[in-house]
């Protein structure tokens, strides 16, 4: 049994009010894989990099027990590069550069060693590549989680609808939920989106937490109020990795476990934003994660004897 | 022992995407009083209306056991009138008209029958009138809660600072917390605001819930995800009334009780927005409120055995 994660593996250059980075390691699969690997020990990535992507960077992932058998290294090509600048509110950003490079003609490889996949995270990437990955698994996984973004709603609607119809859980942000459904109110938006295929929908609201919809129920998770958010890049990917990593660990797909998975995802995402890129995410351990989970409990727990 | 609430008693005319009203009853003291009276039986209002404010409207309050000994009815004058139009997002609005009328020279009366006040809500109104009310209580109440708004930050800063230094709890929205503190991040904003006097700060985030800061701790309460929000007018006042009404009922000012008070305030506010004006708030009972509180528990409860 394993958890397979497909997504970008990238170089990012980031500017926030707190500083500016040169090319640092990023990408949806990187963040999600690092997060998931804290919770589950059979994490396997599908992705592609150029030969400019240093072995030391791949070794960071390998050293956490993450399989890279499905990660292609393209000789003479360059790794996907994204550069962005966050505004003062840290909720909005401008893309300064997007160089697809190896992603332009990415044909995902799903090795035989990945065919034991029970949990699949289709991380943010073109829906066509997400569909291809799904089709190359010989057995339908127990759980498929899809993360996507507004860009694919603008440019690949039909493919997105197709992949949506094949997944169990969708994670998107509130603006994307409104765009996807054409509804402003999130309850109505969720009702419409759940008719497109997924059984569960998670709406990520950044500093306002996340909402889980499904089984006719709603769960509201807070975000941890943080003194400083250094870099929101990868928080959504980290959330998705933590979410599916927890479910892979516990193995039972009840609403109770889905709620806990949202809290684990939120806890890992709360670390992600504390430093640039994957820096903070690389230095965690189970004690730090447990302590952070306790803060989520303390933050939300109340007890009314009416 | 009693709970005294000062605030506007008003006529409102409201437009939302769901419809439009003629003059209907509104005002901070009205919403807060109606909410508090579901939780505590010694609620007393301080306010002023003109003789155009029908007896039937005052009787609605009286019939709930709310004392109006401190509500002046000015002969030949008109009640405060506010008119506003909400945008499609229901989070922003334009003020179409503000007619101060009786509020222009409002000198609050605090009758002898109110001098047993232990819980005081300084509802949204000019800080000068809030200060006068406080000074006319012969004994300092056990708990003073202040609700205010950006308008007073723009026009009455010094008075606002003075009243802030005399209260225990401040309730404002997130934009107001940013304006009051000059800090974008809400954790830093809260730290600064707690240095201005209040021991506790509640930041109301509308559809994103509320944050309670104090005792070096943070509590995050969700808002109930609603299919339709008909009219947000008075939701903040209702929240404040439910908050202080619960604390008056339980009588002990622990952080545990403050958290529950935030949930009670949020539950009552979730009713308020379901119909125009005070319509929904007038038709509740303890069974409906209990059921709504259960929904808040279901919405937030998780249980991680790590």
PDB file of N, CA, C and O in Angstrom, chain A residues 133-203:
ATOM      1  N   UNK A 133      -2.191  10.368 -15.253  1.00  0.00           N
ATOM      2  CA  UNK A 133      -1.653   9.654 -14.091  1.00  0.00           C
ATOM      3  C   UNK A 133      -2.682   8.665 -13.549  1.00  0.00           C
ATOM      4  O   UNK A 133      -2.373   7.503 -13.278  1.00  0.00           O
ATOM      5  N   UNK A 134      -3.900   9.162 -13.402  1.00  0.00           N
ATOM      6  CA  UNK A 134      -4.981   8.308 -12.895  1.00  0.00           C
ATOM      7  C   UNK A 134      -5.168   7.079 -13.793  1.00  0.00           C
ATOM      8  O   UNK A 134      -5.311   5.956 -13.312  1.00  0.00           O
ATOM      9  N   UNK A 135      -5.100   7.308 -15.109  1.00  0.00           N
ATOM     10  CA  UNK A 135      -5.352   6.209 -16.054  1.00  0.00           C
ATOM     11  C   UNK A 135      -4.214   5.197 -16.049  1.00  0.00           C
ATOM     12  O   UNK A 135      -4.397   4.057 -16.476  1.00  0.00           O
ATOM     13  N   UNK A 136      -3.042   5.600 -15.589  1.00  0.00           N
ATOM     14  CA  UNK A 136      -1.897   4.686 -15.597  1.00  0.00           C
ATOM     15  C   UNK A 136      -1.786   3.858 -14.319  1.00  0.00           C
ATOM     16  O   UNK A 136      -0.862   3.048 -14.179  1.00  0.00           O
ATOM     17  N   UNK A 137      -2.712   4.088 -13.403  1.00  0.00           N
ATOM     18  CA  UNK A 137      -2.795   3.197 -12.240  1.00  0.00           C
ATOM     19  C   UNK A 137      -3.709   2.040 -12.615  1.00  0.00           C
ATOM     20  O   UNK A 137      -4.838   2.246 -13.056  1.00  0.00           O
ATOM     21  N   UNK A 138      -3.235   0.794 -12.446  1.00  0.00           N
ATOM     22  CA  UNK A 138      -4.022  -0.367 -12.898  1.00  0.00           C
ATOM     23  C   UNK A 138      -5.197  -0.655 -11.975  1.00  0.00           C
ATOM     24  O   UNK A 138      -6.183  -1.257 -12.380  1.00  0.00           O
ATOM     25  N   UNK A 139      -5.092  -0.241 -10.682  1.00  0.00           N
ATOM     26  CA  UNK A 139      -6.203  -0.431  -9.742  1.00  0.00           C
ATOM     27  C   UNK A 139      -6.667   0.921  -9.259  1.00  0.00           C
ATOM     28  O   UNK A 139      -5.852   1.772  -8.919  1.00  0.00           O
ATOM     29  N   UNK A 140      -7.979   1.110  -9.211  1.00  0.00           N
ATOM     30  CA  UNK A 140      -8.497   2.383  -8.711  1.00  0.00           C
ATOM     31  C   UNK A 140      -8.114   2.527  -7.237  1.00  0.00           C
ATOM     32  O   UNK A 140      -8.361   1.635  -6.435  1.00  0.00           O
ATOM     33  N   UNK A 141      -7.499   3.639  -6.879  1.00  0.00           N
ATOM     34  CA  UNK A 141      -7.129   3.831  -5.464  1.00  0.00           C
ATOM     35  C   UNK A 141      -8.377   3.926  -4.579  1.00  0.00           C
ATOM     36  O   UNK A 141      -9.476   4.224  -5.046  1.00  0.00           O
ATOM     37  N   UNK A 142      -8.148   3.675  -3.296  1.00  0.00           N
ATOM     38  CA  UNK A 142      -9.209   3.783  -2.293  1.00  0.00           C
ATOM     39  C   UNK A 142      -9.680   5.225  -2.158  1.00  0.00           C
ATOM     40  O   UNK A 142     -10.848   5.486  -1.881  1.00  0.00           O
ATOM     41  N   UNK A 143      -8.740   6.155  -2.343  1.00  0.00           N
ATOM     42  CA  UNK A 143      -9.076   7.576  -2.176  1.00  0.00           C
ATOM     43  C   UNK A 143      -8.256   8.415  -3.148  1.00  0.00           C
ATOM     44  O   UNK A 143      -7.028   8.287  -3.198  1.00  0.00           O
ATOM     45  N   UNK A 144      -8.950   9.249  -3.911  1.00  0.00           N
ATOM     46  CA  UNK A 144      -8.257  10.180  -4.805  1.00  0.00           C
ATOM     47  C   UNK A 144      -8.610  11.606  -4.386  1.00  0.00           C
ATOM     48  O   UNK A 144      -9.788  11.977  -4.318  1.00  0.00           O
ATOM     49  N   UNK A 145      -7.583  12.382  -4.074  1.00  0.00           N
ATOM     50  CA  UNK A 145      -7.752  13.787  -3.689  1.00  0.00           C
ATOM     51  C   UNK A 145      -7.203  14.660  -4.811  1.00  0.00           C
ATOM     52  O   UNK A 145      -6.100  14.426  -5.309  1.00  0.00           O
ATOM     53  N   UNK A 146      -7.984  15.641  -5.206  1.00  0.00           N
ATOM     54  CA  UNK A 146      -7.584  16.549  -6.282  1.00  0.00           C
ATOM     55  C   UNK A 146      -7.377  17.944  -5.737  1.00  0.00           C
ATOM     56  O   UNK A 146      -8.252  18.502  -5.066  1.00  0.00           O
ATOM     57  N   UNK A 147      -6.223  18.508  -6.009  1.00  0.00           N
ATOM     58  CA  UNK A 147      -5.992  19.924  -5.746  1.00  0.00           C
ATOM     59  C   UNK A 147      -5.849  20.605  -7.101  1.00  0.00           C
ATOM     60  O   UNK A 147      -5.200  20.070  -8.005  1.00  0.00           O
ATOM     61  N   UNK A 148      -6.480  21.762  -7.247  1.00  0.00           N
ATOM     62  CA  UNK A 148      -6.372  22.461  -8.523  1.00  0.00           C
ATOM     63  C   UNK A 148      -6.402  23.957  -8.254  1.00  0.00           C
ATOM     64  O   UNK A 148      -6.330  24.385  -7.104  1.00  0.00           O
ATOM     65  N   UNK A 149      -6.492  24.757  -9.310  1.00  0.00           N
ATOM     66  CA  UNK A 149      -6.479  26.213  -9.103  1.00  0.00           C
ATOM     67  C   UNK A 149      -7.238  26.928 -10.210  1.00  0.00           C
ATOM     68  O   UNK A 149      -7.588  26.332 -11.240  1.00  0.00           O
ATOM     69  N   UNK A 150      -7.481  28.211  -9.986  1.00  0.00           N
ATOM     70  CA  UNK A 150      -8.257  29.020 -10.935  1.00  0.00           C
ATOM     71  C   UNK A 150      -7.692  28.979 -12.364  1.00  0.00           C
ATOM     72  O   UNK A 150      -8.452  28.988 -13.327  1.00  0.00           O
ATOM     73  N   UNK A 151      -6.363  28.911 -12.497  1.00  0.00           N
ATOM     74  CA  UNK A 151      -5.749  28.906 -13.822  1.00  0.00           C
ATOM     75  C   UNK A 151      -6.331  27.804 -14.710  1.00  0.00           C
ATOM     76  O   UNK A 151      -6.592  28.012 -15.896  1.00  0.00           O
ATOM     77  N   UNK A 152      -6.563  26.628 -14.141  1.00  0.00           N
ATOM     78  CA  UNK A 152      -7.104  25.504 -14.934  1.00  0.00           C
ATOM     79  C   UNK A 152      -8.587  25.683 -15.209  1.00  0.00           C
ATOM     80  O   UNK A 152      -9.102  25.155 -16.200  1.00  0.00           O
ATOM     81  N   UNK A 153      -9.275  26.441 -14.350  1.00  0.00           N
ATOM     82  CA  UNK A 153     -10.681  26.767 -14.641  1.00  0.00           C
ATOM     83  C   UNK A 153     -10.757  27.709 -15.840  1.00  0.00           C
ATOM     84  O   UNK A 153     -11.691  27.650 -16.640  1.00  0.00           O
ATOM     85  N   UNK A 154      -9.765  28.579 -15.958  1.00  0.00           N
ATOM     86  CA  UNK A 154      -9.731  29.528 -17.079  1.00  0.00           C
ATOM     87  C   UNK A 154      -9.302  28.873 -18.385  1.00  0.00           C
ATOM     88  O   UNK A 154      -9.745  29.271 -19.456  1.00  0.00           O
ATOM     89  N   UNK A 155      -8.417  27.861 -18.306  1.00  0.00           N
ATOM     90  CA  UNK A 155      -7.747  27.397 -19.523  1.00  0.00           C
ATOM     91  C   UNK A 155      -8.012  25.941 -19.888  1.00  0.00           C
ATOM     92  O   UNK A 155      -7.690  25.529 -20.999  1.00  0.00           O
ATOM     93  N   UNK A 156      -8.559  25.149 -18.961  1.00  0.00           N
ATOM     94  CA  UNK A 156      -8.705  23.704 -19.258  1.00  0.00           C
ATOM     95  C   UNK A 156      -9.977  23.163 -18.622  1.00  0.00           C
ATOM     96  O   UNK A 156      -9.985  22.127 -17.954  1.00  0.00           O
ATOM     97  N   UNK A 157     -11.072  23.897 -18.846  1.00  0.00           N
ATOM     98  CA  UNK A 157     -12.348  23.590 -18.168  1.00  0.00           C
ATOM     99  C   UNK A 157     -12.812  22.155 -18.408  1.00  0.00           C
ATOM    100  O   UNK A 157     -13.161  21.442 -17.471  1.00  0.00           O
ATOM    101  N   UNK A 158     -12.798  21.707 -19.662  1.00  0.00           N
ATOM    102  CA  UNK A 158     -13.336  20.381 -19.971  1.00  0.00           C
ATOM    103  C   UNK A 158     -12.516  19.272 -19.317  1.00  0.00           C
ATOM    104  O   UNK A 158     -13.075  18.323 -18.756  1.00  0.00           O
ATOM    105  N   UNK A 159     -11.197  19.402 -19.397  1.00  0.00           N
ATOM    106  CA  UNK A 159     -10.334  18.414 -18.744  1.00  0.00           C
ATOM    107  C   UNK A 159     -10.563  18.412 -17.235  1.00  0.00           C
ATOM    108  O   UNK A 159     -10.583  17.360 -16.588  1.00  0.00           O
ATOM    109  N   UNK A 160     -10.728  19.615 -16.689  1.00  0.00           N
ATOM    110  CA  UNK A 160     -10.938  19.722 -15.251  1.00  0.00           C
ATOM    111  C   UNK A 160     -12.238  19.031 -14.843  1.00  0.00           C
ATOM    112  O   UNK A 160     -12.291  18.318 -13.831  1.00  0.00           O
ATOM    113  N   UNK A 161     -13.286  19.222 -15.661  1.00  0.00           N
ATOM    114  CA  UNK A 161     -14.562  18.565 -15.357  1.00  0.00           C
ATOM    115  C   UNK A 161     -14.401  17.049 -15.382  1.00  0.00           C
ATOM    116  O   UNK A 161     -14.985  16.320 -14.578  1.00  0.00           O
ATOM    117  N   UNK A 162     -13.579  16.575 -16.335  1.00  0.00           N
ATOM    118  CA  UNK A 162     -13.382  15.127 -16.444  1.00  0.00           C
ATOM    119  C   UNK A 162     -12.661  14.569 -15.217  1.00  0.00           C
ATOM    120  O   UNK A 162     -13.072  13.554 -14.660  1.00  0.00           O
ATOM    121  N   UNK A 163     -11.613  15.266 -14.802  1.00  0.00           N
ATOM    122  CA  UNK A 163     -10.879  14.751 -13.642  1.00  0.00           C
ATOM    123  C   UNK A 163     -11.733  14.890 -12.380  1.00  0.00           C
ATOM    124  O   UNK A 163     -11.765  13.990 -11.525  1.00  0.00           O
ATOM    125  N   UNK A 164     -12.493  15.981 -12.295  1.00  0.00           N
ATOM    126  CA  UNK A 164     -13.387  16.184 -11.138  1.00  0.00           C
ATOM    127  C   UNK A 164     -14.366  15.022 -10.964  1.00  0.00           C
ATOM    128  O   UNK A 164     -14.697  14.632  -9.840  1.00  0.00           O
ATOM    129  N   UNK A 165     -14.827  14.500 -12.096  1.00  0.00           N
ATOM    130  CA  UNK A 165     -15.825  13.423 -12.032  1.00  0.00           C
ATOM    131  C   UNK A 165     -15.216  12.114 -11.534  1.00  0.00           C
ATOM    132  O   UNK A 165     -15.939  11.162 -11.270  1.00  0.00           O
ATOM    133  N   UNK A 166     -13.895  12.060 -11.421  1.00  0.00           N
ATOM    134  CA  UNK A 166     -13.216  10.802 -11.055  1.00  0.00           C
ATOM    135  C   UNK A 166     -12.582  10.843  -9.675  1.00  0.00           C
ATOM    136  O   UNK A 166     -11.847   9.923  -9.324  1.00  0.00           O
ATOM    137  N   UNK A 167     -12.791  11.899  -8.919  1.00  0.00           N
ATOM    138  CA  UNK A 167     -12.089  12.006  -7.637  1.00  0.00           C
ATOM    139  C   UNK A 167     -13.061  11.962  -6.466  1.00  0.00           C
ATOM    140  O   UNK A 167     -14.262  12.141  -6.618  1.00  0.00           O
ATOM    141  N   UNK A 168     -12.485  11.706  -5.274  1.00  0.00           N
ATOM    142  CA  UNK A 168     -13.293  11.620  -4.060  1.00  0.00           C
ATOM    143  C   UNK A 168     -13.337  12.926  -3.285  1.00  0.00           C
ATOM    144  O   UNK A 168     -14.329  13.261  -2.657  1.00  0.00           O
ATOM    145  N   UNK A 169     -12.211  13.640  -3.296  1.00  0.00           N
ATOM    146  CA  UNK A 169     -12.101  14.873  -2.526  1.00  0.00           C
ATOM    147  C   UNK A 169     -11.495  15.952  -3.412  1.00  0.00           C
ATOM    148  O   UNK A 169     -10.514  15.705  -4.118  1.00  0.00           O
ATOM    149  N   UNK A 170     -12.071  17.147  -3.354  1.00  0.00           N
ATOM    150  CA  UNK A 170     -11.491  18.308  -4.050  1.00  0.00           C
ATOM    151  C   UNK A 170     -11.081  19.336  -3.020  1.00  0.00           C
ATOM    152  O   UNK A 170     -11.854  19.642  -2.101  1.00  0.00           O
ATOM    153  N   UNK A 171      -9.870  19.886  -3.160  1.00  0.00           N
ATOM    154  CA  UNK A 171      -9.455  21.011  -2.317  1.00  0.00           C
ATOM    155  C   UNK A 171      -9.188  22.220  -3.206  1.00  0.00           C
ATOM    156  O   UNK A 171      -8.404  22.150  -4.152  1.00  0.00           O
ATOM    157  N   UNK A 172      -9.880  23.311  -2.896  1.00  0.00           N
ATOM    158  CA  UNK A 172      -9.685  24.585  -3.612  1.00  0.00           C
ATOM    159  C   UNK A 172      -9.868  25.723  -2.617  1.00  0.00           C
ATOM    160  O   UNK A 172     -10.337  25.509  -1.505  1.00  0.00           O
ATOM    161  N   UNK A 173      -9.509  26.944  -3.027  1.00  0.00           N
ATOM    162  CA  UNK A 173      -9.727  28.058  -2.116  1.00  0.00           C
ATOM    163  C   UNK A 173     -11.110  28.677  -2.342  1.00  0.00           C
ATOM    164  O   UNK A 173     -11.851  28.262  -3.241  1.00  0.00           O
ATOM    165  N   UNK A 174     -11.468  29.643  -1.519  1.00  0.00           N
ATOM    166  CA  UNK A 174     -12.826  30.193  -1.567  1.00  0.00           C
ATOM    167  C   UNK A 174     -13.116  30.910  -2.896  1.00  0.00           C
ATOM    168  O   UNK A 174     -14.206  30.740  -3.471  1.00  0.00           O
ATOM    169  N   UNK A 175     -12.152  31.667  -3.395  1.00  0.00           N
ATOM    170  CA  UNK A 175     -12.374  32.354  -4.679  1.00  0.00           C
ATOM    171  C   UNK A 175     -12.582  31.317  -5.791  1.00  0.00           C
ATOM    172  O   UNK A 175     -13.421  31.494  -6.682  1.00  0.00           O
ATOM    173  N   UNK A 176     -11.801  30.233  -5.741  1.00  0.00           N
ATOM    174  CA  UNK A 176     -11.936  29.181  -6.754  1.00  0.00           C
ATOM    175  C   UNK A 176     -13.271  28.449  -6.632  1.00  0.00           C
ATOM    176  O   UNK A 176     -13.872  28.056  -7.638  1.00  0.00           O
ATOM    177  N   UNK A 177     -13.753  28.269  -5.408  1.00  0.00           N
ATOM    178  CA  UNK A 177     -15.063  27.623  -5.217  1.00  0.00           C
ATOM    179  C   UNK A 177     -16.157  28.488  -5.834  1.00  0.00           C
ATOM    180  O   UNK A 177     -17.101  27.981  -6.455  1.00  0.00           O
ATOM    181  N   UNK A 178     -16.002  29.804  -5.683  1.00  0.00           N
ATOM    182  CA  UNK A 178     -16.994  30.717  -6.279  1.00  0.00           C
ATOM    183  C   UNK A 178     -16.915  30.667  -7.798  1.00  0.00           C
ATOM    184  O   UNK A 178     -17.935  30.628  -8.484  1.00  0.00           O
ATOM    185  N   UNK A 179     -15.683  30.643  -8.329  1.00  0.00           N
ATOM    186  CA  UNK A 179     -15.515  30.591  -9.787  1.00  0.00           C
ATOM    187  C   UNK A 179     -16.050  29.280 -10.357  1.00  0.00           C
ATOM    188  O   UNK A 179     -16.748  29.269 -11.384  1.00  0.00           O
ATOM    189  N   UNK A 180     -15.750  28.191  -9.687  1.00  0.00           N
ATOM    190  CA  UNK A 180     -16.136  26.869 -10.200  1.00  0.00           C
ATOM    191  C   UNK A 180     -17.647  26.683 -10.194  1.00  0.00           C
ATOM    192  O   UNK A 180     -18.207  26.023 -11.077  1.00  0.00           O
ATOM    193  N   UNK A 181     -18.321  27.265  -9.201  1.00  0.00           N
ATOM    194  CA  UNK A 181     -19.763  27.040  -9.039  1.00  0.00           C
ATOM    195  C   UNK A 181     -20.612  28.169  -9.599  1.00  0.00           C
ATOM    196  O   UNK A 181     -21.809  27.972  -9.848  1.00  0.00           O
ATOM    197  N   UNK A 182     -20.028  29.357  -9.744  1.00  0.00           N
ATOM    198  CA  UNK A 182     -20.838  30.518 -10.100  1.00  0.00           C
ATOM    199  C   UNK A 182     -21.726  30.997  -8.965  1.00  0.00           C
ATOM    200  O   UNK A 182     -22.650  31.783  -9.170  1.00  0.00           O
ATOM    201  N   UNK A 183     -21.468  30.535  -7.748  1.00  0.00           N
ATOM    202  CA  UNK A 183     -22.238  30.959  -6.573  1.00  0.00           C
ATOM    203  C   UNK A 183     -21.337  31.740  -5.634  1.00  0.00           C
ATOM    204  O   UNK A 183     -20.216  31.327  -5.365  1.00  0.00           O
ATOM    205  N   UNK A 184     -21.854  32.846  -5.081  1.00  0.00           N
ATOM    206  CA  UNK A 184     -21.031  33.592  -4.134  1.00  0.00           C
ATOM    207  C   UNK A 184     -21.007  32.915  -2.758  1.00  0.00           C
ATOM    208  O   UNK A 184     -19.959  32.752  -2.142  1.00  0.00           O
ATOM    209  N   UNK A 185     -22.169  32.515  -2.285  1.00  0.00           N
ATOM    210  CA  UNK A 185     -22.242  31.890  -0.959  1.00  0.00           C
ATOM    211  C   UNK A 185     -21.591  30.512  -0.970  1.00  0.00           C
ATOM    212  O   UNK A 185     -21.832  29.706  -1.881  1.00  0.00           O
ATOM    213  N   UNK A 186     -20.782  30.221   0.035  1.00  0.00           N
ATOM    214  CA  UNK A 186     -19.988  28.991  -0.009  1.00  0.00           C
ATOM    215  C   UNK A 186     -20.825  27.731   0.223  1.00  0.00           C
ATOM    216  O   UNK A 186     -20.470  26.661  -0.270  1.00  0.00           O
ATOM    217  N   UNK A 187     -21.942  27.849   0.931  1.00  0.00           N
ATOM    218  CA  UNK A 187     -22.786  26.660   1.129  1.00  0.00           C
ATOM    219  C   UNK A 187     -23.411  26.243  -0.204  1.00  0.00           C
ATOM    220  O   UNK A 187     -23.371  25.065  -0.584  1.00  0.00           O
ATOM    221  N   UNK A 188     -23.940  27.223  -0.923  1.00  0.00           N
ATOM    222  CA  UNK A 188     -24.501  26.920  -2.249  1.00  0.00           C
ATOM    223  C   UNK A 188     -23.412  26.474  -3.223  1.00  0.00           C
ATOM    224  O   UNK A 188     -23.619  25.570  -4.035  1.00  0.00           O
ATOM    225  N   UNK A 189     -22.262  27.117  -3.151  1.00  0.00           N
ATOM    226  CA  UNK A 189     -21.140  26.731  -4.012  1.00  0.00           C
ATOM    227  C   UNK A 189     -20.779  25.264  -3.767  1.00  0.00           C
ATOM    228  O   UNK A 189     -20.590  24.484  -4.711  1.00  0.00           O
ATOM    229  N   UNK A 190     -20.723  24.889  -2.504  1.00  0.00           N
ATOM    230  CA  UNK A 190     -20.361  23.509  -2.168  1.00  0.00           C
ATOM    231  C   UNK A 190     -21.401  22.527  -2.713  1.00  0.00           C
ATOM    232  O   UNK A 190     -21.048  21.472  -3.255  1.00  0.00           O
ATOM    233  N   UNK A 191     -22.665  22.872  -2.566  1.00  0.00           N
ATOM    234  CA  UNK A 191     -23.720  21.981  -3.082  1.00  0.00           C
ATOM    235  C   UNK A 191     -23.525  21.718  -4.574  1.00  0.00           C
ATOM    236  O   UNK A 191     -23.625  20.585  -5.046  1.00  0.00           O
ATOM    237  N   UNK A 192     -23.245  22.779  -5.320  1.00  0.00           N
ATOM    238  CA  UNK A 192     -23.057  22.613  -6.771  1.00  0.00           C
ATOM    239  C   UNK A 192     -21.809  21.802  -7.102  1.00  0.00           C
ATOM    240  O   UNK A 192     -21.820  20.942  -7.989  1.00  0.00           O
ATOM    241  N   UNK A 193     -20.731  22.088  -6.390  1.00  0.00           N
ATOM    242  CA  UNK A 193     -19.459  21.418  -6.694  1.00  0.00           C
ATOM    243  C   UNK A 193     -19.554  19.929  -6.368  1.00  0.00           C
ATOM    244  O   UNK A 193     -19.012  19.092  -7.096  1.00  0.00           O
ATOM    245  N   UNK A 194     -20.264  19.584  -5.311  1.00  0.00           N
ATOM    246  CA  UNK A 194     -20.398  18.168  -4.943  1.00  0.00           C
ATOM    247  C   UNK A 194     -21.218  17.398  -5.978  1.00  0.00           C
ATOM    248  O   UNK A 194     -21.180  16.177  -6.016  1.00  0.00           O
ATOM    249  N   UNK A 195     -21.947  18.129  -6.830  1.00  0.00           N
ATOM    250  CA  UNK A 195     -22.666  17.461  -7.919  1.00  0.00           C
ATOM    251  C   UNK A 195     -21.764  17.166  -9.121  1.00  0.00           C
ATOM    252  O   UNK A 195     -22.171  16.480 -10.056  1.00  0.00           O
ATOM    253  N   UNK A 196     -20.560  17.708  -9.102  1.00  0.00           N
ATOM    254  CA  UNK A 196     -19.640  17.509 -10.235  1.00  0.00           C
ATOM    255  C   UNK A 196     -18.818  16.236 -10.089  1.00  0.00           C
ATOM    256  O   UNK A 196     -18.042  15.895 -10.983  1.00  0.00           O
ATOM    257  N   UNK A 197     -18.946  15.543  -8.952  1.00  0.00           N
ATOM    258  CA  UNK A 197     -18.212  14.288  -8.806  1.00  0.00           C
ATOM    259  C   UNK A 197     -17.689  14.004  -7.423  1.00  0.00           C
ATOM    260  O   UNK A 197     -17.932  12.930  -6.881  1.00  0.00           O
ATOM    261  N   UNK A 198     -16.955  14.951  -6.821  1.00  0.00           N
ATOM    262  CA  UNK A 198     -16.337  14.628  -5.529  1.00  0.00           C
ATOM    263  C   UNK A 198     -17.381  14.381  -4.443  1.00  0.00           C
ATOM    264  O   UNK A 198     -18.449  14.993  -4.447  1.00  0.00           O
ATOM    265  N   UNK A 199     -17.050  13.475  -3.524  1.00  0.00           N
ATOM    266  CA  UNK A 199     -17.947  13.227  -2.394  1.00  0.00           C
ATOM    267  C   UNK A 199     -17.695  14.228  -1.268  1.00  0.00           C
ATOM    268  O   UNK A 199     -18.561  14.483  -0.453  1.00  0.00           O
ATOM    269  N   UNK A 200     -16.462  14.757  -1.247  1.00  0.00           N
ATOM    270  CA  UNK A 200     -16.091  15.728  -0.217  1.00  0.00           C
ATOM    271  C   UNK A 200     -15.437  16.929  -0.898  1.00  0.00           C
ATOM    272  O   UNK A 200     -14.720  16.780  -1.894  1.00  0.00           O
ATOM    273  N   UNK A 201     -15.692  18.090  -0.311  1.00  0.00           N
ATOM    274  CA  UNK A 201     -15.072  19.320  -0.800  1.00  0.00           C
ATOM    275  C   UNK A 201     -14.441  20.036   0.380  1.00  0.00           C
ATOM    276  O   UNK A 201     -15.078  20.194   1.433  1.00  0.00           O
ATOM    277  N   UNK A 202     -13.201  20.456   0.193  1.00  0.00           N
ATOM    278  CA  UNK A 202     -12.553  21.296   1.202  1.00  0.00           C
ATOM    279  C   UNK A 202     -12.307  22.664   0.599  1.00  0.00           C
ATOM    280  O   UNK A 202     -11.641  22.775  -0.439  1.00  0.00           O
ATOM    281  N   UNK A 203     -12.879  23.691   1.232  1.00  0.00           N
ATOM    282  CA  UNK A 203     -12.634  25.057   0.787  1.00  0.00           C
ATOM    283  C   UNK A 203     -11.623  25.685   1.740  1.00  0.00           C
ATOM    284  O   UNK A 203     -11.875  25.831   2.934  1.00  0.00           O
TER     285      UNK A 203
END
